Each structure stands twice: as C-alpha cells, then as structure tokens.
Amino acid sequence: MSASPVKFHRSLTGRMMLLGGLPTVLILTGIIIHMTFEMFSQARENNAALLRNLTEQVALEVERSNSRAVVVAQTMALAQQHELFGDRLASSRLARQVLQEFPEFTGAYFGYEPNADQDDAAYLNSPEHRQLGNGLDSEGRFLPYWFRDAKDPESLLLNPLIDMETSLYYHGTRELMQQAGRPAAMVTEPYIYEGKMIVEQVYPIVIDGRFVGIAGVDRSLNDIDRFLHNIKARSAVDIFLISRSGRFIATTAEETLQLKTLAIHETLYEPLFAGFYTQRSENAFKRTTDPFDHQRYYYSSAPVATGEWLVVLRKPESEIDAPIWRQLYITLAITLAGLFVVLSLGLWLARSMSRRIGKSMAAADSLALGGLPQQQALQMTTEDEIGHLSDSFNRVVERYRDITDACIAVAEGDFSPRVVKRSDKDRLADAINTMTERRQQAEAELVAAKEAADAANKAKSAFLANMSHEIRTPMNAILGFTEILAGVVTDAQQKQYLKSVQTSGKSLLTLINDILDLSKVEAGKLELEYTAVDPQAVFREMEQVFSQKMAEKDLDFSVEFGSELPQALILDEVRVRQVLINLIGNAVKFTDQGHVKLSVRNLHPEEDRSKLDLLIEVEDTGKGIPQDQQERVFGAFEQQREQSISEYGGTGLGLAISKRLVGLMGGEIQVTSEEGRGSTFQVILRGVPVAAVSELEAQAAPSIDVNAVTFEPATILVTDDIEVNRNLVRGYLEQYGLNLLEAENGKEAVEATKRYHPDVVLMDMKMPVMNGYEATQMIKGDPEIRDIPVVALTASAMEQAVEEIKALCDGYLRKPVSKADLVGELARLLPHSLAETASQGPSPSREEEPKAWSLEALDAEARARLPELVEILESRQETCETLRNTMSINDIEAFANLNRETGTEYRYPPLLFWGERLGGQAEMFDLDGLSATLASYPDLIQNIKSITPV
Ligand code: ADP
C-alpha cells in the first residue's frame, strides 16, 4: 500500500499558498486600493490648494500692474494739481517722460476741460502753440496724447486726444468724481484703438474742488497677454482675464484666443464662467469638462480689485492625476514584483519541503511494505527540522535493519546475532534477544530430541525387522508341526484345538509381515525399485488374482483403462501391486453384492507427454465407511468401529501400509464413501515418467539357461550354519560336478579358505561364532586369500546392510536363492562353457521347473520318510489351490514357510527350494511367479512319488 497523491488544497504547498499567499495578496490589494484612494484625494486637494494659491498670485500680479498704471495716472493728475496745471509745455513733457519711463504703457496724456486754464485762445495764437504742436485741438484746448509709433516703439509721437468728449473714460471718470464727491481712479474696458487693444487708467484733475480734466495712461493688452503667457509657461496653467463688464480681456489657451473682447454670455463658457463672474468678489473653485476641448480641468478664480477684473486659472485634470497614476503604477509594480518574489520563494520552500517530506513518506511506505533500504534511506541535506526528521528516520531504518538481520539469521538457523539495546526503554531488543536465546535453546533441545527419536526409531525398526525375522522361524515350526499333528491326531476335540492354533499362528504371521513392511517404510528403509512397466499388464493381472474370490461372492469385477494410457510407465511394480491387492482385497472383503471396479487413467491427458498423473480408482458397492471414520481407517491397526473380527478378520494395517507406500511414490490416497452404498478409493501418482516401449523389452532380459552351463573343475566352499541350506546348495549344484566344501560358521570358513584355497566362497551372513560379515572382512584382510571371490547370501531386508555387503563382497545373492541366480552368479566368477541348447532365446519362465531329485542325493532317513512326506504334501494341496485363487500374500508366505520347514525336516531339498522360491516371490509380490510356483505344487508331489521306493 502506498500513499495516494495528496490533493493540492490539502498539500503543504497548497496550504502555504492558500493560507499564506492568498491573504498576503488580498491585504496588499486592500492596501494598494486604500493608498490609491488616499493619494488621489490628497493629491487633488494639494493641487486644488496650489491652483488656488496660484490664482491668487496671478490676480495679485494683475492687480499690481493695474494699480501701477493707476498710480502713474494719479501721480500725473496730482502733478497738475500742484503747480503744473496751466503749464502746458511742462505737462506735455511730463506725459512724454512718463511714456519714456514706463515701457508697458503705449500712451500717456492729459485732457483739460475746454479752456480750463483760460489759455485756449492764447495758446492757439502763441509761439508756444507751435512747441506744443499736436497737443492742442483746433480750439486751443489742451489735449496732449503721447503714444508709441506702431512701427518703432522707441519713437514717441504726439497727437491731440480725439473724440474725448464722447469717450467713456472721460465721462466715466467725471461721473465717478461727481458720484463719490472726491477723485477716484478709473480703469476702462478694453477697446481697440488704432489697431491695438488697450485699456486705460484715468485719474481726474481737480483744482480747488473743481473737475478740470483728466490724466491717464494706456496699456496695450498685448503686454498683459505676454505677462499671462509668462505665468502659463512657469506654472503650466491657462489663464483667463475677464473685465468688470464680463468680457474676456485675455486668455492663454490656444483654442480660446478668439474669445478676446467677447462677453461671457456670447461664448460657450457661459454656463461655467457666469458663476465665477457673478461671485467675482470671492475666490471660487470647480472641476469640470471644458466646452471647447472636452477635457477635464480644474478651474479656480480670484478677483482683481483694481478695475474689478476677474482671473480664472485652468489646469488639466490629467496633469494632476498623471503623477498619481505614475506613482500608483510604480507602487503596483514594486508590490507585484515583491509579491512574486515572496510567492516564488514560498512556493519553492513549500515544494522543497513537501518533496523532502515526500521522500520520507516514500521511504516509510517502502519500509512498511517490508522493503529495507541498503544504505541510509534519506540524506540529511539541511540542518532544519526535516533534515532532523530524515536523520531520525535513518535511525529507525538502522534499527529495523538490525532487527531484520537478527530475525533472518534466526530463520536461517544462526542464533548468534543480537539486537543492540539502544536505551533502557528498549524492550523490543530485550524481547528479540530473549526470543533468539530461547529459540537457540529450543533448537538445541529439538536436535537432541530428534537424534534421540531417530536413534529410538532406528532401534525400533531394527528391532522389528529382527523380531519378525526371528519370530517367523519358530512360527514355521509351530505351523509345520501343527499341520503334522493335524494329520496324526484323530480326536475331534484335539483337532479343533489344533485348528485354532493353526489359525492363530497364520494370523500372527500375517501381522508380523505387515508390521515388518510398516516399520520398513517408517524407518525410511524401504527403497523403491523403479522399472519400466506395462501398466495394462499390471492392472489386468488383478482380474486373474481376484477372479476366484469374485466368483465365490458372485461379484462383478471390471477393469477399465483410459484410452490415453501409454504402453510403458516407470513404476515400482511390486509396490503398486501391493497397494492394488490391498485395496481390491478390501473391496472384495467388504462387498457382498454388486460390483468392484478398477479404473486407471491419465488425469491430464492434454499435458506434458513425458510425464503423467496416474489416477487409480477402486470402486465397490459394499458396506462403505461412515464419514467420520474415513480418515481413521488409514491409521495403523485401525478398522471401522465395532467391526466384527470374526466376520472380516484383518489387522488394520493394509491401508496404513498402502498410504505410506503411495506417499513414498510421490502420490496420495483418499476415499469417498457412503455408508451402505459403497466406497471409492482413489490413488493419484503424480509425475509418473512415461517410458519407451523398448525399455520394457530390455528388462525382459534372458536369465541364464542353467542346463546349458558346464563349469570347469572348481572348488566351492559353502558356508551356512543351517544344514538344510547347505544341502539346498549341494542339490542345486549337483549336476555340475563341482567340488563342494562346507563350513558351519565364519571361523570355519576363514580356516577352510586358508587351507583349501577354494575358487569361490559362498558365505551366509548370519551365523553363530563368527558371522559372515566378519569372516569376509578377515578373508579380504589376508593377502594370501583376499583374491578369492566371496559371494554373500543374506536374508536381510535392511537396505543399508545390503549396501555394506555389496561393498565388501564380490557377489551378492538374496535368500531364498534360486538355482538360476546361484548358477548365474557362479558363471560370472568361474570359468565355464555354454552348450548349444534348443532355446537360445529367453527362457519362458524365470524359474526352472522343479526337477526330480535323484534318490542317491538323499540320505537314508530322508528316503525312509518320503511316503510320509507325500501324504503331508497331498493334504496341503487344497490350501495351495485356494491360495492360487485368493493370492493372499500373507497366506502364501505362511504356506511357503510351512513347506520350507517341511523340506528341512524331511531332508528333502526340492521342497525346501520350492518353499524358498514361493516365499521370495511373495515378498516381491511377483504374482506371475507366485501363480506359476503354486501351480507346480502337484508336480513337486508327483516327483517325490516317482522316486519313492515302493
Ligand atoms: P484390514 O482390512 O486388515 O482391516 P485395512 O487397513 O486394509 O485393514 O482396512 C482398515 C479398515 O478400513 C477395514 O477394517 C475396514 O473397516 C475399512 N475398509 C477398508 N476398505 C474398505 C472398503 N472397501 N469398504 C468398507 N470398509 C473398508
């Protein structure tokens, strides 16, 4: 399980951005808006104040220039009042000098009332008249008007004032004087005079309280214009000058130049300027759109007292706002840049933090899944908290690694590693170390216990093997003599007793054989022998084996093969047969009516052709096994509860052995059963190799044809503590003319070997005084005789013993030894020749037919007891027939032993051989052999009869 990707708004980056970045942006935006607003209102107020001040200054300057002109006019009038009145020449010179002194004036003049100084006529005719020149009118009235030449402002010209009587300034000044009762200055409205726009400043000349004329100066409005333009250039404002009667005296704005001399109400400015005009005695302020250029302006007005003029200033709003906007843009840019830097740094920090935390997360996840990083899981790149987190994590990993290493070591059986205790609180280390120690201890105990158990088991198996071996011998005697007694005893009661002894003895033998098998499997001593086998033959054989029993119980027996079954399989034929006999034997035993079916097939025919899973099923319609006992019946000595021993007999070992055998063959066995309806036992053998057919043929290799062998003269030492066995060998080898020596134990054998240097020593392994193993070791240890081949004869079933014997001896024959085996083995070791026989090919039977034994080969006692022997054997013929039909291995073994014993007792080797052969075949589950051997029983009897002396 790994951590799912975190949603942005829940991630560290997301939270920092949302909780840090967003509020910062909002606050900054608020501050900027507030600042802008503040700046705007502040800047506007400041600008308004500035504009007002400027307006007042401009008004003052206009006022100053007006009043200067007025003062000059007044001074000229005052000069008349004091002495100059009537001095026309001096007055004219004064006017001229004023014009010279004040360049802003375009004219300076006096205007007397007609004959005001009583000298009009006198001056008209006087020489001074000429001096005055144009200073007089035609009546001689004194009206000198000095003015500048339009072409040359430096040259001053003189003319009489024209139309003075009809002019406003003259009448206006006189009326003002009369109204006020005292002299007062007057500033006229601008008007065009001689092509120039001018205004006049006039003062009355009063002599003895009488109005006698005027003094005045002209100012050209061009001068005022220039003056205003200077202000405009300095202060970046437009200026409008409006006269007392509401006319435009001057303007600096290009588009309004043509307004000059027009009255306000004649222009587009009426709505705007009318207000200023009506309240012209006060300052006023306004922000509005200009009717000419449609731009927004601030307007400010102030009065000019002298002349009652009005000054209006105009400043574009954009010029006031522009710096504010500029300021604002700069502030915004700096703020945004700062914000960007802050956010980028924040983002970078958050990213790097979340990346590093992500690494920790991934490492922790991998740890949680059991992944163990090899080196340090995380690099401690910084000294901050995350760096320390990485460091802590690394310590956790280290710790985890310690623990893992310790656990892995323990799992692998190494208990030495210990987990280092990191602190007093480290209870985990204590716990693991204690666990390891305890486990180590337990393991040691376990090993000891296992060794003990193995030893005990070995001892048990050896004991069992020995015991069964040892018990079988006396059992043979018991059974044999019981049988003999049965022939002798006539009393019915005693016969009954003997019968019981016989039955009990037989079942004891069966039990012993089963126990031997079981103990062999359990001790792991049972080795499987795999050969190529024709499965059809093995399974078909069952029909034969059980045909008699099926017929007796009137059961249907069928064998079914899957079509996909190959012709040859590699199997342990003997053990497969043993299992089959067990299962089918049970099926027959527990079924009273219906059928028994054996089926064999390949479980997965579509798969691999070189191996297959073989399914063997034994199905019956018998009494079945209750569900709760189906497991139990596979246990050793287990039968169905309350099953009648008298009815079914048995030991409860068959299934136990079968189960172990199947397990050994790499398979499994199971049962499905329904009480009262029948059972099906299933054996599945897995991975059974498919063999080539050629292997089957190779195995049917011919055994030696004993009758075709001719040995060159040779001496053979036969070592066996049991005389019958020695006789048996003697009997087998009789026909070959070999020189036979005998020894009864190992010691004798070694001595005889030293003395006679036989060509071959046949050595029984189990003997008193000195066993065959020791004896062979001595022979092989003696350089003189060590080259004499020793062939071991053993009845041992223990595989390990066999291996040791094979290593020590030159040959090995397993008891019961058949003639063919013995002759074959000798032929391997001794020089011999093979006669041409009729049958060069393989002999039809692996065992030769019992041969008549010559009377000469028997001792006197044996000869005398032959008739008795015939009788005994004839009495057993029925049993033999039954065995042929039932093929009950245990019973057959018992039968074989019985005959062997009888053979020994009556010193008749052929019977002994026959018994040995049958016993051997039973042990090997060689059903073909068993059947043939059992079938030859009547021949055996016939042979004895044929040599029995009449
Ligand atoms: P035994 O046959 O000697 O009793 P087995 O181990 O072969 O021992 O069988 C154990 C028991 O399992 C039998 O005694 C019988 O109770 C039960 N059993 C085995 N095969 C069958 C069968 N085909 N039908 C009913 N019961 C069976």
CSV table of C-alpha atoms in Angstrom, one decimal, residues 31-359:
chain,number,residue,atom,x,y,z
A,31,ILE,CA,-3.6,48.5,1.0
A,32,ILE,CA,-3.0,49.5,-2.6
A,33,ILE,CA,-6.6,50.4,-3.2
A,34,HIS,CA,-6.7,52.4,0.0
A,35,MET,CA,-3.4,54.1,-0.8
A,36,THR,CA,-4.6,54.9,-4.3
A,37,PHE,CA,-7.7,56.5,-3.0
A,38,GLU,CA,-5.8,58.4,-0.3
A,39,MET,CA,-3.2,59.5,-2.8
A,40,PHE,CA,-5.9,60.7,-5.2
A,41,SER,CA,-7.8,62.7,-2.7
A,42,GLN,CA,-4.6,64.1,-1.2
A,43,ALA,CA,-3.1,65.0,-4.5
A,44,ARG,CA,-6.3,66.6,-5.6
A,45,GLU,CA,-6.6,68.6,-2.5
A,46,ASN,CA,-3.0,69.7,-2.8
A,47,ASN,CA,-3.4,70.6,-6.4
A,48,ALA,CA,-6.5,72.5,-5.7
A,49,ALA,CA,-4.8,74.4,-3.0
A,50,LEU,CA,-1.8,75.0,-5.3
A,51,LEU,CA,-4.1,76.1,-8.0
A,52,ARG,CA,-6.0,78.5,-5.7
A,53,ASN,CA,-2.7,80.0,-4.5
A,54,LEU,CA,-1.5,80.4,-8.0
A,55,THR,CA,-4.8,82.0,-9.0
A,56,GLU,CA,-4.4,84.5,-6.1
A,57,GLN,CA,-0.9,85.2,-7.1
A,58,VAL,CA,-1.8,85.8,-10.7
A,59,ALA,CA,-4.7,88.1,-9.5
A,60,LEU,CA,-2.2,89.9,-7.3
A,61,GLU,CA,0.2,90.4,-10.1
A,62,VAL,CA,-2.5,91.7,-12.4
A,63,GLU,CA,-3.7,93.8,-9.6
A,64,ARG,CA,-0.1,95.1,-9.2
A,65,SER,CA,0.3,96.1,-12.8
A,66,ASN,CA,-3.2,97.7,-12.9
A,67,SER,CA,-2.5,99.7,-9.8
A,68,ARG,CA,0.9,100.8,-11.0
A,69,ALA,CA,-0.8,102.2,-14.1
A,70,VAL,CA,-3.5,103.8,-11.9
A,71,VAL,CA,-0.8,105.2,-9.6
A,72,VAL,CA,1.0,106.7,-12.6
A,73,ALA,CA,-2.2,108.3,-13.8
A,74,GLN,CA,-2.9,109.6,-10.3
A,75,THR,CA,0.6,111.0,-10.0
A,76,MET,CA,0.2,112.8,-13.3
A,77,ALA,CA,-3.1,114.3,-12.0
A,78,LEU,CA,-1.6,115.2,-8.7
A,79,ALA,CA,1.3,117.0,-10.6
A,80,GLN,CA,-1.4,119.1,-12.3
A,81,GLN,CA,-3.0,119.9,-9.0
A,82,HIS,CA,0.3,121.1,-7.7
A,83,GLU,CA,1.6,123.9,-9.8
A,84,LEU,CA,1.7,122.2,-13.2
A,85,PHE,CA,-1.9,123.0,-14.1
A,86,GLY,CA,-1.8,125.5,-16.9
A,87,ASP,CA,1.8,124.9,-17.6
A,88,ARG,CA,1.0,123.3,-20.8
A,89,LEU,CA,4.6,122.7,-22.0
A,90,ALA,CA,5.8,121.1,-18.8
A,91,SER,CA,2.6,119.0,-18.7
A,92,SER,CA,3.2,117.7,-22.2
A,93,ARG,CA,6.8,117.0,-21.3
A,94,LEU,CA,5.7,115.1,-18.2
A,95,ALA,CA,3.3,112.9,-20.3
A,96,ARG,CA,6.1,112.3,-22.7
A,97,GLN,CA,8.6,111.4,-19.9
A,98,VAL,CA,6.1,109.0,-18.3
A,99,LEU,CA,5.8,107.2,-21.6
A,100,GLN,CA,9.5,107.0,-21.8
A,101,GLU,CA,9.9,105.7,-18.3
A,102,PHE,CA,7.2,103.0,-18.4
A,103,PRO,CA,7.7,100.8,-21.4
A,104,GLU,CA,4.5,98.8,-20.6
A,105,PHE,CA,2.4,101.9,-21.4
A,106,THR,CA,1.5,102.7,-25.0
A,107,GLY,CA,0.3,106.1,-24.3
A,108,ALA,CA,0.3,108.9,-21.7
A,109,TYR,CA,-1.9,112.0,-21.8
A,110,PHE,CA,-3.7,114.9,-20.2
A,111,GLY,CA,-7.1,116.2,-21.3
A,112,TYR,CA,-8.2,119.6,-20.0
A,113,GLU,CA,-11.8,120.8,-20.0
A,114,PRO,CA,-12.4,123.4,-22.7
A,115,ASN,CA,-10.5,126.5,-21.7
A,116,ALA,CA,-9.9,125.1,-18.3
A,117,ASP,CA,-6.8,127.2,-17.7
A,118,GLN,CA,-8.3,130.2,-19.6
A,119,ASP,CA,-5.5,129.9,-22.1
A,120,ASP,CA,-7.0,128.1,-25.0
A,121,ALA,CA,-7.2,131.1,-27.2
A,122,ALA,CA,-3.8,132.4,-26.0
A,123,TYR,CA,-2.1,129.2,-26.8
A,124,LEU,CA,-3.8,129.0,-30.1
A,125,ASN,CA,-2.1,132.1,-31.2
A,126,SER,CA,1.1,132.0,-29.2
A,127,PRO,CA,4.5,130.8,-30.3
A,128,GLU,CA,4.3,128.1,-27.6
A,129,HIS,CA,1.5,126.8,-29.7
A,130,ARG,CA,3.9,125.5,-32.0
A,131,GLN,CA,6.0,124.0,-29.3
A,132,LEU,CA,3.0,122.1,-28.1
A,133,GLY,CA,2.4,121.0,-31.7
A,134,ASN,CA,-0.3,118.5,-31.8
A,135,GLY,CA,-1.1,118.8,-28.1
A,136,LEU,CA,-4.0,121.2,-28.8
A,137,ASP,CA,-7.2,120.9,-30.7
A,138,SER,CA,-8.4,123.3,-33.2
A,139,GLU,CA,-9.9,125.5,-30.4
A,140,GLY,CA,-6.6,125.5,-28.5
A,141,ARG,CA,-7.9,123.1,-25.8
A,142,PHE,CA,-5.0,121.2,-24.2
A,143,LEU,CA,-5.2,117.6,-25.1
A,144,PRO,CA,-1.7,116.2,-25.4
A,145,TYR,CA,-1.6,112.4,-26.1
A,146,TRP,CA,1.8,110.9,-26.3
A,147,PHE,CA,2.0,107.5,-27.9
A,148,ARG,CA,4.5,105.0,-29.3
A,149,ASP,CA,5.0,104.7,-33.0
A,150,ALA,CA,3.5,101.4,-34.1
A,151,LYS,CA,6.5,100.7,-36.3
A,152,ASP,CA,9.1,101.9,-33.9
A,153,PRO,CA,8.2,101.7,-30.3
A,154,GLU,CA,11.3,103.9,-29.4
A,155,SER,CA,9.9,106.9,-31.2
A,156,LEU,CA,7.2,108.8,-29.4
A,157,LEU,CA,4.5,110.8,-31.2
A,158,LEU,CA,2.1,113.4,-30.1
A,159,ASN,CA,-1.5,113.9,-31.2
A,160,PRO,CA,-4.5,115.6,-29.6
A,161,LEU,CA,-6.8,113.2,-27.9
A,162,ILE,CA,-9.6,112.6,-30.3
A,163,ASP,CA,-13.2,112.2,-29.5
A,164,MET,CA,-12.5,112.7,-25.8
A,165,GLU,CA,-15.9,114.4,-25.3
A,166,THR,CA,-17.6,111.2,-26.5
A,167,SER,CA,-15.3,108.7,-24.8
A,168,LEU,CA,-16.3,106.6,-22.0
A,169,TYR,CA,-13.1,107.1,-19.9
A,170,TYR,CA,-13.6,110.9,-19.8
A,171,HIS,CA,-17.3,110.7,-18.9
A,172,GLY,CA,-16.8,107.8,-16.7
A,173,THR,CA,-14.1,109.5,-14.7
A,174,ARG,CA,-16.1,112.7,-14.3
A,175,GLU,CA,-19.2,110.8,-13.3
A,176,LEU,CA,-17.2,108.8,-10.8
A,177,MET,CA,-15.9,112.0,-9.3
A,178,GLN,CA,-19.3,113.6,-9.1
A,179,GLN,CA,-20.8,110.4,-7.5
A,180,ALA,CA,-18.0,109.9,-5.0
A,181,GLY,CA,-17.6,113.6,-4.2
A,182,ARG,CA,-13.8,113.1,-4.4
A,183,PRO,CA,-11.4,112.0,-7.1
A,184,ALA,CA,-11.2,108.3,-7.9
A,185,ALA,CA,-9.2,106.3,-10.5
A,186,MET,CA,-10.9,104.5,-13.3
A,187,VAL,CA,-9.8,101.5,-15.4
A,188,THR,CA,-11.6,101.3,-18.7
A,189,GLU,CA,-12.9,98.3,-20.5
A,190,PRO,CA,-10.5,97.2,-23.2
A,191,TYR,CA,-11.2,98.5,-26.6
A,192,ILE,CA,-9.4,98.8,-30.0
A,193,TYR,CA,-7.6,101.9,-30.5
A,194,GLU,CA,-5.5,102.5,-33.6
A,195,GLY,CA,-5.5,98.8,-34.3
A,196,LYS,CA,-4.4,97.8,-30.7
A,197,MET,CA,-6.5,96.5,-27.9
A,198,ILE,CA,-5.9,98.7,-25.0
A,199,VAL,CA,-7.2,99.6,-21.5
A,200,GLU,CA,-6.9,103.0,-19.9
A,201,GLN,CA,-6.1,104.1,-16.4
A,202,VAL,CA,-7.5,107.5,-15.8
A,203,TYR,CA,-7.5,110.0,-12.8
A,204,PRO,CA,-9.4,113.3,-12.6
A,205,ILE,CA,-7.5,116.6,-12.3
A,206,VAL,CA,-9.2,118.6,-9.5
A,207,ILE,CA,-8.3,122.2,-8.8
A,208,ASP,CA,-10.0,123.8,-5.9
A,209,GLY,CA,-12.6,121.1,-5.8
A,210,ARG,CA,-13.4,121.6,-9.4
A,211,PHE,CA,-13.0,118.9,-12.1
A,212,VAL,CA,-10.8,120.4,-14.7
A,213,GLY,CA,-9.7,117.5,-16.8
A,214,ILE,CA,-8.1,114.0,-16.7
A,215,ALA,CA,-4.7,112.4,-16.7
A,216,GLY,CA,-4.2,108.9,-17.9
A,217,VAL,CA,-2.1,106.1,-19.4
A,218,ASP,CA,-2.8,103.4,-22.0
A,219,ARG,CA,-1.8,99.9,-21.6
A,220,SER,CA,-1.8,97.5,-24.6
A,221,LEU,CA,-3.4,94.2,-23.9
A,222,ASN,CA,-0.6,92.6,-25.7
A,223,ASP,CA,1.6,93.3,-22.7
A,224,ILE,CA,-0.9,91.7,-20.4
A,225,ASP,CA,-1.0,88.7,-22.8
A,226,ARG,CA,2.7,88.4,-22.6
A,227,PHE,CA,2.6,88.7,-18.9
A,228,LEU,CA,0.0,86.0,-18.6
A,229,HIS,CA,1.9,83.7,-21.0
A,230,ASN,CA,4.9,84.1,-18.8
A,231,ILE,CA,2.8,82.8,-15.9
A,232,LYS,CA,1.5,80.0,-18.1
A,233,ALA,CA,5.0,79.0,-19.1
A,234,ARG,CA,6.0,79.0,-15.5
A,235,SER,CA,3.1,77.3,-13.9
A,236,ALA,CA,1.6,75.2,-16.7
A,237,VAL,CA,-1.9,76.7,-16.4
A,238,ASP,CA,-4.2,78.5,-18.7
A,239,ILE,CA,-5.3,81.9,-17.6
A,240,PHE,CA,-8.5,83.9,-18.4
A,241,LEU,CA,-8.8,87.5,-17.6
A,242,ILE,CA,-12.3,88.9,-17.5
A,243,SER,CA,-13.3,92.6,-17.3
A,244,ARG,CA,-15.7,94.3,-15.0
A,245,SER,CA,-18.4,94.1,-17.6
A,246,GLY,CA,-17.8,90.4,-18.2
A,247,ARG,CA,-15.7,90.4,-21.3
A,248,PHE,CA,-12.6,88.4,-22.0
A,249,ILE,CA,-9.6,90.6,-21.7
A,250,ALA,CA,-7.0,88.0,-22.2
A,251,THR,CA,-6.7,84.2,-22.4
A,252,THR,CA,-3.6,81.9,-22.8
A,253,ALA,CA,-5.4,78.9,-24.2
A,254,GLU,CA,-4.9,78.5,-27.9
A,255,GLU,CA,-8.5,77.5,-28.7
A,256,THR,CA,-9.9,80.4,-26.8
A,257,LEU,CA,-7.8,83.3,-28.2
A,258,GLN,CA,-10.6,84.4,-30.4
A,259,LEU,CA,-12.7,85.0,-27.2
A,260,LYS,CA,-10.9,88.3,-26.5
A,261,THR,CA,-13.3,91.2,-26.1
A,262,LEU,CA,-16.3,88.9,-26.2
A,263,ALA,CA,-18.7,88.9,-23.4
A,264,ILE,CA,-19.0,85.7,-21.4
A,265,HIS,CA,-22.6,85.2,-22.4
A,266,GLU,CA,-21.6,85.3,-26.0
A,267,THR,CA,-19.3,82.2,-25.6
A,268,LEU,CA,-19.6,78.5,-24.8
A,269,TYR,CA,-18.1,79.4,-21.4
A,270,GLU,CA,-21.3,81.0,-20.3
A,271,PRO,CA,-22.5,78.2,-18.0
A,272,LEU,CA,-19.1,77.7,-16.5
A,273,PHE,CA,-17.9,81.3,-16.2
A,274,ALA,CA,-21.1,83.0,-15.4
A,275,GLY,CA,-20.9,81.6,-11.9
A,276,PHE,CA,-17.4,82.9,-11.4
A,277,TYR,CA,-18.4,86.2,-12.8
A,278,THR,CA,-21.4,86.8,-10.6
A,279,GLN,CA,-19.4,85.9,-7.5
A,280,ARG,CA,-16.2,87.7,-8.7
A,281,SER,CA,-15.5,89.4,-5.5
A,282,GLU,CA,-14.6,86.0,-4.0
A,283,ASN,CA,-12.3,83.1,-4.8
A,284,ALA,CA,-14.0,80.1,-6.4
A,285,PHE,CA,-13.1,76.5,-7.5
A,286,LYS,CA,-14.5,73.9,-9.8
A,287,ARG,CA,-13.6,70.7,-11.6
A,288,THR,CA,-15.4,70.1,-14.9
A,289,THR,CA,-15.2,69.4,-18.6
A,290,ASP,CA,-14.1,72.2,-20.9
A,291,PRO,CA,-16.7,73.0,-23.5
A,292,PHE,CA,-14.0,73.6,-26.2
A,293,ASP,CA,-11.7,70.6,-26.0
A,294,HIS,CA,-14.0,68.4,-23.8
A,295,GLN,CA,-11.2,67.6,-21.4
A,296,ARG,CA,-11.5,67.6,-17.6
A,297,TYR,CA,-10.0,70.6,-15.9
A,298,TYR,CA,-9.7,72.2,-12.5
A,299,TYR,CA,-10.9,75.8,-12.6
A,300,SER,CA,-10.0,78.4,-10.0
A,301,SER,CA,-11.0,82.1,-9.9
A,302,ALA,CA,-9.8,85.2,-8.0
A,303,PRO,CA,-10.8,88.9,-8.2
A,304,VAL,CA,-8.5,91.7,-9.2
A,305,ALA,CA,-9.7,94.8,-7.2
A,306,THR,CA,-8.2,97.5,-9.4
A,307,GLY,CA,-10.6,97.5,-12.4
A,308,GLU,CA,-12.8,94.9,-10.8
A,309,TRP,CA,-11.4,92.2,-13.1
A,310,LEU,CA,-11.6,88.5,-12.6
A,311,VAL,CA,-8.7,86.0,-13.1
A,312,VAL,CA,-9.7,82.4,-13.9
A,313,LEU,CA,-7.0,79.6,-14.0
A,314,ARG,CA,-7.4,76.3,-15.7
A,315,LYS,CA,-5.3,73.2,-15.1
A,316,PRO,CA,-5.9,69.8,-16.9
A,317,GLU,CA,-7.0,67.1,-14.5
A,318,SER,CA,-4.7,64.7,-16.3
A,319,GLU,CA,-1.7,66.7,-15.3
A,320,ILE,CA,-2.7,66.5,-11.7
A,321,ASP,CA,-3.7,62.8,-11.9
A,322,ALA,CA,-0.8,61.7,-14.1
A,323,PRO,CA,1.8,61.8,-11.4
A,324,ILE,CA,-0.6,60.0,-9.1
A,325,TRP,CA,-1.1,57.3,-11.7
A,326,ARG,CA,2.6,57.1,-12.3
A,327,GLN,CA,3.2,56.8,-8.6
A,328,LEU,CA,0.5,54.2,-8.4
A,329,TYR,CA,1.9,52.2,-11.3
A,330,ILE,CA,5.4,52.2,-9.7
A,331,THR,CA,3.9,51.2,-6.3
A,332,LEU,CA,1.9,48.4,-8.0
A,333,ALA,CA,4.9,47.2,-10.0
A,334,ILE,CA,7.1,47.1,-6.9
A,335,THR,CA,4.3,45.4,-4.9
A,336,LEU,CA,3.7,42.8,-7.6
A,337,ALA,CA,7.4,42.2,-8.0
A,338,GLY,CA,7.7,41.8,-4.3
A,339,LEU,CA,4.6,39.6,-4.2
A,340,PHE,CA,6.0,37.5,-7.0
A,341,VAL,CA,9.3,37.1,-5.2
A,342,VAL,CA,7.6,36.2,-1.9
A,343,LEU,CA,5.2,33.7,-3.6
A,344,SER,CA,8.0,32.2,-5.6
A,345,LEU,CA,10.2,31.8,-2.6
A,346,GLY,CA,7.2,30.4,-0.6
A,347,LEU,CA,6.4,28.0,-3.4
A,348,TRP,CA,10.0,26.9,-3.7
A,349,LEU,CA,10.2,26.5,0.0
A,350,ALA,CA,6.9,24.6,0.2
A,351,ARG,CA,7.9,22.4,-2.8
A,352,SER,CA,11.2,21.6,-1.4
A,353,MET,CA,9.7,20.8,2.0
A,354,SER,CA,7.0,18.7,0.5
A,355,ARG,CA,9.5,17.0,-1.8
A,356,ARG,CA,11.7,16.1,1.2
A,357,ILE,CA,8.7,15.1,3.3
A,358,GLY,CA,7.5,13.1,0.2
A,359,LYS,CA,10.9,11.3,0.2
